[in-house]
Coordinates of C-alpha atoms and ligand atoms in Angstrom, one line a residue:
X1 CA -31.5 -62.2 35.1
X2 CA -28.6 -62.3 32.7
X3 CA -28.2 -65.8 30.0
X4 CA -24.2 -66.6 30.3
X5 CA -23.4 -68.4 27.3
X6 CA -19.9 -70.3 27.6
X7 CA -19.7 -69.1 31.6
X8 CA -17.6 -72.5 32.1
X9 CA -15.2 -71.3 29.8
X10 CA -11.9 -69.6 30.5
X11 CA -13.5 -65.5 29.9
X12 CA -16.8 -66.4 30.7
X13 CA -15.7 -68.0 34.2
X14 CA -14.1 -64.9 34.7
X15 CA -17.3 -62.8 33.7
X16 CA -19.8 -65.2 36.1
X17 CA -17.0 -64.0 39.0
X18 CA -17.8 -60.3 37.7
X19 CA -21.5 -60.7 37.8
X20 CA -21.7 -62.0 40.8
X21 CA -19.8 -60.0 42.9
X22 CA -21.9 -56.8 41.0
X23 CA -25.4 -58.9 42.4
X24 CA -26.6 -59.8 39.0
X25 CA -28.9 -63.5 38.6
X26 CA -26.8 -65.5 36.2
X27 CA -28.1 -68.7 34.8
X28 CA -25.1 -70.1 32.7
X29 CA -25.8 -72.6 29.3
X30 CA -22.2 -74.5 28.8
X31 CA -22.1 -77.8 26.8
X32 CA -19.0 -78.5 28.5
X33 CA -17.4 -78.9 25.1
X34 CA -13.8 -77.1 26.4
X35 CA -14.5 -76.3 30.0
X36 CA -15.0 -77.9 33.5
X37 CA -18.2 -77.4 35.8
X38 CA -15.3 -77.1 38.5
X39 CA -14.9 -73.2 37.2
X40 CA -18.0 -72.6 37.6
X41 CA -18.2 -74.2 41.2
X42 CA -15.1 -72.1 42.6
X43 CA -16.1 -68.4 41.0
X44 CA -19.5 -69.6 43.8
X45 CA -16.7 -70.6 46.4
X46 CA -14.8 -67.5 45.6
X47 CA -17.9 -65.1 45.8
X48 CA -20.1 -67.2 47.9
X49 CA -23.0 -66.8 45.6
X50 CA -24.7 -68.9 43.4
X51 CA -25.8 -69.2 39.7
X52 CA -27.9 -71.9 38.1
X53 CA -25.8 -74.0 35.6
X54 CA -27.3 -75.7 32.9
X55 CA -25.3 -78.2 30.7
X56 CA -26.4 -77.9 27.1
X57 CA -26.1 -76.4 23.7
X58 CA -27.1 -73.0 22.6
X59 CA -27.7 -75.2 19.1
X60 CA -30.7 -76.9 21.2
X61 CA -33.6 -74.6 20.6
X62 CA -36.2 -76.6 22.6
X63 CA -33.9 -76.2 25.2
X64 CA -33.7 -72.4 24.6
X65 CA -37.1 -72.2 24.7
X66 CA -37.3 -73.9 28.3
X67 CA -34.4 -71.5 29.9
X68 CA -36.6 -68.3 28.1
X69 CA -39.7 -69.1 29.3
X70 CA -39.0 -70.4 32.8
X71 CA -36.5 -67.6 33.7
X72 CA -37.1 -63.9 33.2
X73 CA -33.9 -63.3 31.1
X74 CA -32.9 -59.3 30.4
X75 CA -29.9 -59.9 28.7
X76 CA -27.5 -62.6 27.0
X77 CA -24.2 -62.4 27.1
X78 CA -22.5 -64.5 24.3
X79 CA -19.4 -66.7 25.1
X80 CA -19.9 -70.0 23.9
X81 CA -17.8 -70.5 20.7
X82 CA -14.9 -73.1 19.8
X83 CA -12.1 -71.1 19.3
X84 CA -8.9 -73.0 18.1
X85 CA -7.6 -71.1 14.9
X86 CA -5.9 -74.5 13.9
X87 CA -8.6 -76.6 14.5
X88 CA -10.8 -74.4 12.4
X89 CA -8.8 -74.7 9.6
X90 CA -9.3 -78.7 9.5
X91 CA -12.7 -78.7 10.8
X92 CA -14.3 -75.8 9.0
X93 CA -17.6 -77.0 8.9
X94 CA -17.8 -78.1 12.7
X95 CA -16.9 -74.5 13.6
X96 CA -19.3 -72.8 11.0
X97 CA -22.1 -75.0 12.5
X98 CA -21.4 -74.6 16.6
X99 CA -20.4 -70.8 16.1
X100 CA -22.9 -69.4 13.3
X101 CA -25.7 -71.8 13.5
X102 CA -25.2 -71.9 17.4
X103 CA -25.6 -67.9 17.2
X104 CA -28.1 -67.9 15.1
X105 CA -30.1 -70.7 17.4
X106 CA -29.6 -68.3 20.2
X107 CA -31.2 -65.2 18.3
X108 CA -33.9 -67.1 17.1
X109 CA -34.8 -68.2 20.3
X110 CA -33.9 -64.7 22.0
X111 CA -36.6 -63.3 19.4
X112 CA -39.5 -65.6 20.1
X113 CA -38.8 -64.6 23.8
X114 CA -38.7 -61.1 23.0
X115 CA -35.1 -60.8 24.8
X116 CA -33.5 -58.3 22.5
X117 CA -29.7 -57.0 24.2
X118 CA -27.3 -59.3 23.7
X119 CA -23.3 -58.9 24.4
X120 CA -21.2 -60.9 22.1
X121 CA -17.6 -62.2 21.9
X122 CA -16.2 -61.0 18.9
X123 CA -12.1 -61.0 18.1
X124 CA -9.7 -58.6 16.6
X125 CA -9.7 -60.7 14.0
X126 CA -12.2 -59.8 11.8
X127 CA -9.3 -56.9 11.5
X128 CA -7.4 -59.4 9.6
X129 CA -4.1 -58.0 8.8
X130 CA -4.7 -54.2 10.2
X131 CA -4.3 -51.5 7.7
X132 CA -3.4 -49.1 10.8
X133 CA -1.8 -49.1 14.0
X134 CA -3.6 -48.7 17.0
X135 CA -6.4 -50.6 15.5
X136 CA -9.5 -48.6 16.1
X137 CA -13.2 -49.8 15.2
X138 CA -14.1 -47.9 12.2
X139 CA -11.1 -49.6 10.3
X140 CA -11.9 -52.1 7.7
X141 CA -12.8 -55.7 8.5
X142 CA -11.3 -57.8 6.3
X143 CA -12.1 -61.8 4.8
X144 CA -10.6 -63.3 7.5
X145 CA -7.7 -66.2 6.9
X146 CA -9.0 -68.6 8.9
X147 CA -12.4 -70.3 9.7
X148 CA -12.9 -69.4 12.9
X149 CA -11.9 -65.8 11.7
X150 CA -14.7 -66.0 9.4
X151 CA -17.6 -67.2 12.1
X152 CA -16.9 -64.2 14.4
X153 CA -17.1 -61.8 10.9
X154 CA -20.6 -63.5 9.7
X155 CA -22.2 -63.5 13.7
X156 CA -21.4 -60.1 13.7
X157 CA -22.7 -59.1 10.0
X158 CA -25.7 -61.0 11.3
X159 CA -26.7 -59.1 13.7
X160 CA -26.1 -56.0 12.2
X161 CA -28.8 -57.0 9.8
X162 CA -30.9 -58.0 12.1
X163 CA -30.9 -54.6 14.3
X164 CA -31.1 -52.9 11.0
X165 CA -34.6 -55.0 10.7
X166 CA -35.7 -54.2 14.0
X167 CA -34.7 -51.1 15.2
X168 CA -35.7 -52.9 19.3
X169 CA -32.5 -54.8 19.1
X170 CA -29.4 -54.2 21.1
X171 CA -26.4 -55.4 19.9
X172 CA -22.3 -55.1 21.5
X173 CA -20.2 -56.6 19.4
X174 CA -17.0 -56.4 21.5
X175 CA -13.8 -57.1 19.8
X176 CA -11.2 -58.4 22.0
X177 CA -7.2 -58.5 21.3
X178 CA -5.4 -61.1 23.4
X179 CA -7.1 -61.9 26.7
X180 CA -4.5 -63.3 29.2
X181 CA -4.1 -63.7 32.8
X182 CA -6.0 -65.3 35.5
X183 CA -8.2 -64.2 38.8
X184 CA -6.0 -63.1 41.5
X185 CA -6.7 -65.4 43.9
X186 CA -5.7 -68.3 41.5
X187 CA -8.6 -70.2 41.4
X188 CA -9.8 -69.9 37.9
X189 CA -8.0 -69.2 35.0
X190 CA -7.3 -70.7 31.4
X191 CA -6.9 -74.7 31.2
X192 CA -6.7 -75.7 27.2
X193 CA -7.4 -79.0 26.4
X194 CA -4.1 -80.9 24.7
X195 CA -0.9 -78.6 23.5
X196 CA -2.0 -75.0 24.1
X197 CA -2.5 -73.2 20.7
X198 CA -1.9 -69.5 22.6
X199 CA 1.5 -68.0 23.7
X200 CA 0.9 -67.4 27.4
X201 CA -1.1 -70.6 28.2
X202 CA 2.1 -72.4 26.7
X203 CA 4.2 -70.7 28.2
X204 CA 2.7 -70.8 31.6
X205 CA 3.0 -74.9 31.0
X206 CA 6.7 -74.4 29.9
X207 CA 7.2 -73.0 33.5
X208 CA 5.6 -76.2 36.0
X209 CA 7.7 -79.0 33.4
X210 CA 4.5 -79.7 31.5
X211 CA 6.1 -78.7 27.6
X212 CA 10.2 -78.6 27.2
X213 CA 10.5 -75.4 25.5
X214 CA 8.9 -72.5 23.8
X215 CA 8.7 -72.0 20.4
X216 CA 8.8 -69.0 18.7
X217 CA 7.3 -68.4 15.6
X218 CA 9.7 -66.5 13.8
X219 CA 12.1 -63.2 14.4
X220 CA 12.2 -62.0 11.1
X221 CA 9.3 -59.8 11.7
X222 CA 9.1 -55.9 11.5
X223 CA 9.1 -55.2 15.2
X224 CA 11.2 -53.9 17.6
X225 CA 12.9 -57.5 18.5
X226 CA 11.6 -59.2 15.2
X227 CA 9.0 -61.7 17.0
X228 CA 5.4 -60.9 17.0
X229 CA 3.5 -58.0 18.6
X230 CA -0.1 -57.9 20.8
X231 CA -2.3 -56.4 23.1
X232 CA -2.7 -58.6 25.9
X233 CA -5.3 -57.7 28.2
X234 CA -6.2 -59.4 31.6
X235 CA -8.9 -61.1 31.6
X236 CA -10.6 -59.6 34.6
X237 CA -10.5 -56.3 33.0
X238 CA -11.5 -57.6 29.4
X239 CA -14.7 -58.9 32.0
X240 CA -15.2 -55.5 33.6
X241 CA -15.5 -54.0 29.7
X242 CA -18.5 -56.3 29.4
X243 CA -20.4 -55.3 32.8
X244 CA -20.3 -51.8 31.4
X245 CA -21.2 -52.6 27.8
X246 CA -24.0 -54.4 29.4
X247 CA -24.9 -51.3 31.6
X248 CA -24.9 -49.1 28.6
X249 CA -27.1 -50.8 26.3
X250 CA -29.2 -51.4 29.1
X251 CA -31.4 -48.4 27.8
X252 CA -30.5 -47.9 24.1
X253 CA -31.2 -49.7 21.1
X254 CA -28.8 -50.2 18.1
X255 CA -26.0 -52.0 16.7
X256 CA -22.3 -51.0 18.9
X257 CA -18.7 -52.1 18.4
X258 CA -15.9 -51.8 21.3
X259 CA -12.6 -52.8 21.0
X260 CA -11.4 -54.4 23.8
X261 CA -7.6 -54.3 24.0
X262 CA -4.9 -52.1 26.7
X263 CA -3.4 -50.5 23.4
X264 CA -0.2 -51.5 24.2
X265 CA 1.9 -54.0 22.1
X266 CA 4.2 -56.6 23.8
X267 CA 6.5 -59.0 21.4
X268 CA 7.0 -62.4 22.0
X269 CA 10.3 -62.1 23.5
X270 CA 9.1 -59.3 25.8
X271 CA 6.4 -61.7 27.1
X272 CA 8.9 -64.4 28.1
X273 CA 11.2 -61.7 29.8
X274 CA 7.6 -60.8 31.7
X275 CA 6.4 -64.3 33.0
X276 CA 10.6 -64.7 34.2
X277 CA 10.6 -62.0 36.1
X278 CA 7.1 -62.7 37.7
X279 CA 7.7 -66.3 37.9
X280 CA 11.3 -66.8 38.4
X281 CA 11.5 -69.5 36.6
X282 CA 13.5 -69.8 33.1
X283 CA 11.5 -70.4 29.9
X284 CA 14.0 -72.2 27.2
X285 CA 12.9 -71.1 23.8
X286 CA 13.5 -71.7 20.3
X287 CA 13.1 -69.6 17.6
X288 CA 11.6 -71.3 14.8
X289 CA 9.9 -70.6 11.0
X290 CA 6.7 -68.3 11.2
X291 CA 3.2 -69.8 11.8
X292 CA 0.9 -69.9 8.9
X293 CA -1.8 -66.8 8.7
X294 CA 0.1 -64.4 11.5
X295 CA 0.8 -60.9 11.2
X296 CA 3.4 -58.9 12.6
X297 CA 1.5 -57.0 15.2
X298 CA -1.8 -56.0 16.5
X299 CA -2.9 -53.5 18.9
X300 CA -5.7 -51.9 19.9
X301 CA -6.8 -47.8 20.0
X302 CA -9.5 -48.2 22.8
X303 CA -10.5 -44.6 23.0
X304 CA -14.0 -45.2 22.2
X305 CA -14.7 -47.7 25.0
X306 CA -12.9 -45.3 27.1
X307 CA -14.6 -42.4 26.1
X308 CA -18.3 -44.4 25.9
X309 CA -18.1 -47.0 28.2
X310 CA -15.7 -45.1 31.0
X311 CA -13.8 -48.3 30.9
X312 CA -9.9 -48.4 30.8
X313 CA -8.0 -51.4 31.5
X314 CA -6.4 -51.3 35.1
X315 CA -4.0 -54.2 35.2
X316 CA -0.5 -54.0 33.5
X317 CA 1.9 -56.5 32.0
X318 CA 3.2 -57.5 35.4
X319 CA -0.2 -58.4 36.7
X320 CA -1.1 -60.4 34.1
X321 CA 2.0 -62.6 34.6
X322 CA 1.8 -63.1 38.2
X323 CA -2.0 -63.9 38.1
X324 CA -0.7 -66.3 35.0
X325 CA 1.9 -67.8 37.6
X326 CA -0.3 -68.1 39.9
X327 CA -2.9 -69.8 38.4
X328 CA -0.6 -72.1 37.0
X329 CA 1.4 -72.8 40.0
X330 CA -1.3 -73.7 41.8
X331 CA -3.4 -75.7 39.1
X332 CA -0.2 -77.5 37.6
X333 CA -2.6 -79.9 35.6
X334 CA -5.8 -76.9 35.6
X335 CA -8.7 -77.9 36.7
X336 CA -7.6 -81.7 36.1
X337 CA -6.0 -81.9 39.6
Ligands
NAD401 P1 -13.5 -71.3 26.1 O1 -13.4 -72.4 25.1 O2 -12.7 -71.4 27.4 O3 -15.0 -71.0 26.4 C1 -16.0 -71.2 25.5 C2 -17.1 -72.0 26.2 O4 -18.2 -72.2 25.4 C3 -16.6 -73.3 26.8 O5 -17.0 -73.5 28.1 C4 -17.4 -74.3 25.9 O6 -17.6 -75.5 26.6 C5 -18.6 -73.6 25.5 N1 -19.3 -74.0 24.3 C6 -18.7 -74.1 23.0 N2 -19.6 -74.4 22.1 C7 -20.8 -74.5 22.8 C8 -22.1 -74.8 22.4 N3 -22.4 -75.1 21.1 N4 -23.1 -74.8 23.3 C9 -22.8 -74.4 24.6 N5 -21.6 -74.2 25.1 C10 -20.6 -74.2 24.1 O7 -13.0 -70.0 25.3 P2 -12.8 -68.5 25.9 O8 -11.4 -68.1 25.7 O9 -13.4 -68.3 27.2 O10 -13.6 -67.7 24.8 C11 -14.9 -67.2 25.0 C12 -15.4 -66.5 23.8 O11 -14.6 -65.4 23.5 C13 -15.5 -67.3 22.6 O12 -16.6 -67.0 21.8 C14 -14.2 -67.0 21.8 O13 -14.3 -67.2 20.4 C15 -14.1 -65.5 22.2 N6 -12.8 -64.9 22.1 C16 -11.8 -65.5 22.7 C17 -10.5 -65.0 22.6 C18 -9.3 -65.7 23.3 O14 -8.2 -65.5 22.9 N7 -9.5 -66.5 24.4 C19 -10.2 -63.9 21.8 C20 -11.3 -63.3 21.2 C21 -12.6 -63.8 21.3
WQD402 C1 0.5 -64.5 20.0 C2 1.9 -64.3 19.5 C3 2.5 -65.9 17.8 C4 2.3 -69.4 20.4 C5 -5.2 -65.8 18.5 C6 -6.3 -65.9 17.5 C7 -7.2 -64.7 17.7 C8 -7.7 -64.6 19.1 C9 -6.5 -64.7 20.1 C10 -9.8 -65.6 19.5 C11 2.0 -64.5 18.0 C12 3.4 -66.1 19.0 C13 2.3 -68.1 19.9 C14 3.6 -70.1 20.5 C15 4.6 -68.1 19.5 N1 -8.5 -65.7 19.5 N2 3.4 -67.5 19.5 N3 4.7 -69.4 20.0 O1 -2.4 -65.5 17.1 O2 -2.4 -63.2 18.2 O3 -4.4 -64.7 18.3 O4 -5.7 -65.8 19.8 O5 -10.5 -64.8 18.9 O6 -8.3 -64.9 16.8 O7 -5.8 -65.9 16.2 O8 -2.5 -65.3 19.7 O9 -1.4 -66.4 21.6 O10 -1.6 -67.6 19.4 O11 0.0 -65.7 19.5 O12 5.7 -67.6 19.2 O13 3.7 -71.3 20.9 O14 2.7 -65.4 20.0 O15 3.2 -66.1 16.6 O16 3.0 -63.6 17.5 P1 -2.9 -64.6 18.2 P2 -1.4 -66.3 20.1

């Protein structure tokens, strides 16, 4: 049986739908704290299986306990995290406590039950502002800019220490560049709370009247149209990535890094040209001064996946904006409707 941390969430919902349909037990821990139970009820619609759901904290260790010893957990896989850069930056010590202390309440408890492989949600951003392009894993991390930056840096220094203290530890740290998209059947995808702090989700809300217009954080940018560069990568392949980092710790022990990215780059302007054509709707923009703590651009080199994990992305740029439509022209108001 496999712990889902965060499986209410806009990846992990995605990764339940994985799971089951590849006959795994799930039992998923969500506080609910930026998700609905809704997700979690159509990924059983959708695959007409069933998961237990538990609503609580991973910061509740008594609770912890109870899930270890009543269920015979294999593996965790680690979703649940706030993850609004912004928000971070006001809030510091609210995400320092749910991200790091809720980790580090997970490993205790993950010790005590003697459940040693765990899968965790990393980011590109411990990057920080790449030295290189494609980004591969043995490149610098850097202090990141930003608080949440900084939890994903110190969960995965962490556990790094901790499988250097016990060698029976088995640790994927996978690093994921931009995850976008949505399930193709439009059931599930991303539903941000308030103004969406991501390009695509905005977008996306642009297109069904919800925001007037786009706007762009700046096109004075070395790039090839002057606005930001990333590796978007659908969310149902960033989910398969995870199924076969699971499959490969599954009999080894140590500490392993993945990045989990398409390795292609994709500006801003290219991404609004993308969701038009899939969409056919118009997306009014406007180009204004450059968000705090960006870079340029960011992409991925994800030979080492490919070459360890036998795990290439399969979905392209088009795909990713019609499951985006989709999704969104279904769900105008998410999972609100
Ligand atoms: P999300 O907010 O949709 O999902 C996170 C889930 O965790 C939510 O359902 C939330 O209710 C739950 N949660 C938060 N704190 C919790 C706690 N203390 N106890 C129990 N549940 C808690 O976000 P997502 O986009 O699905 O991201 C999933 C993971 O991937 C996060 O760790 C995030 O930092 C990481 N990540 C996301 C991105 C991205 O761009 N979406 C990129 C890199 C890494
Ligand atoms: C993408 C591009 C913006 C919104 C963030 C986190 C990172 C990771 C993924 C979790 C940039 C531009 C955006 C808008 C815009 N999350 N943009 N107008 O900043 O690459 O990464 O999400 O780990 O840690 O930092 O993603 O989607 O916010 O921005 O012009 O309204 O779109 O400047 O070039 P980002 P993003």
């Amino acid at each position: 049986m496999i712990l889902l941390t965060g499986g209410a969430g806009y990846i992990g919902s995605h990764m339940l739908c994985e799971l089951l349909e590849a006959n795994h037990d799930v039992i998923i821990l969500d506080n609910l704290s930026n998700s609905s139970v809704e997700a979690v009820k159509r990924v059983e619609s959708l695959t007409n299986k069933h998961c237990t759901f538990i609503e609580g904290d991973i910061r509740d260790r008594q609770l912890l306990d109870d899930i270890f010893s009543q269920h015979s957990i294999d593996s965790v896989l680690h979703f649940a995290g706030l993850k609004a850069v912004g928000e971070s930056a006001e809030k510091p010590l609210m995400y320092f406590e749910n991200n790091i202390t809720g980790s580090l309440v997970l490993l205790e408890a993950m010790k005590a039950a003697n459940v040693k492989k765990i899968v965790f949600s990393s980011s590109a951003t411990v990057y920080g502002d790449p030295e290189q392009l494609p980004i591969t894993e043995d490149c610098p991390t850097s202090m990141p800019t930003n608080p949440y930056g900084y939890t994903k840096l110190a969960v995965e220094q962490m556990m790094m220490q901790l499988v250097q203290s016990d060698p029976a530890w088995s640790v994927a740290a996978l690093r994921y560049f931009n995850p976008v998209g949505a399930h193709s059947s439009g059931m599930i995808g991303e539903d941000p709370q308030g103004v969406p702090n991501n390009l695509l989700p905005y977008i996306a809300q642009v297109s069904v009247g919800r925001r007037d217009k786009l706007s762009v954080y700046g096109n004075d940018y070395d790039t090839h149209d002057g606005t930001g560069v990333r590796d978007y990568i659908h969310v149902v392949d960033l989910a398969k990535g995870h199924l076969r980092a699971l499959d490969y710790i599954a009999d080894k022990t140590g500490y392993f890094v993945w990045n989990l990215g398409t390795g292609n780059g994709f500006s801003v302007l290219d991404m609004v040209k993308a969701f038009e054509n899939a969409s056919g709707k118009k997306i009014p923009y406007q180009v204004v001064d450059r968000r705090e703590g960006d870079i340029a651009a960011c992409f991925a080199d994800p030979k080492k996946a490919a070459v360890e994990l036998g795990w290439t992305t399969q979905k392209n740029i088009d795909d990713m904006m019609e499951d985006t439509w989709r999704w969104q022209s279904q769900n105008p108001q998410g999972y609100g409707n």
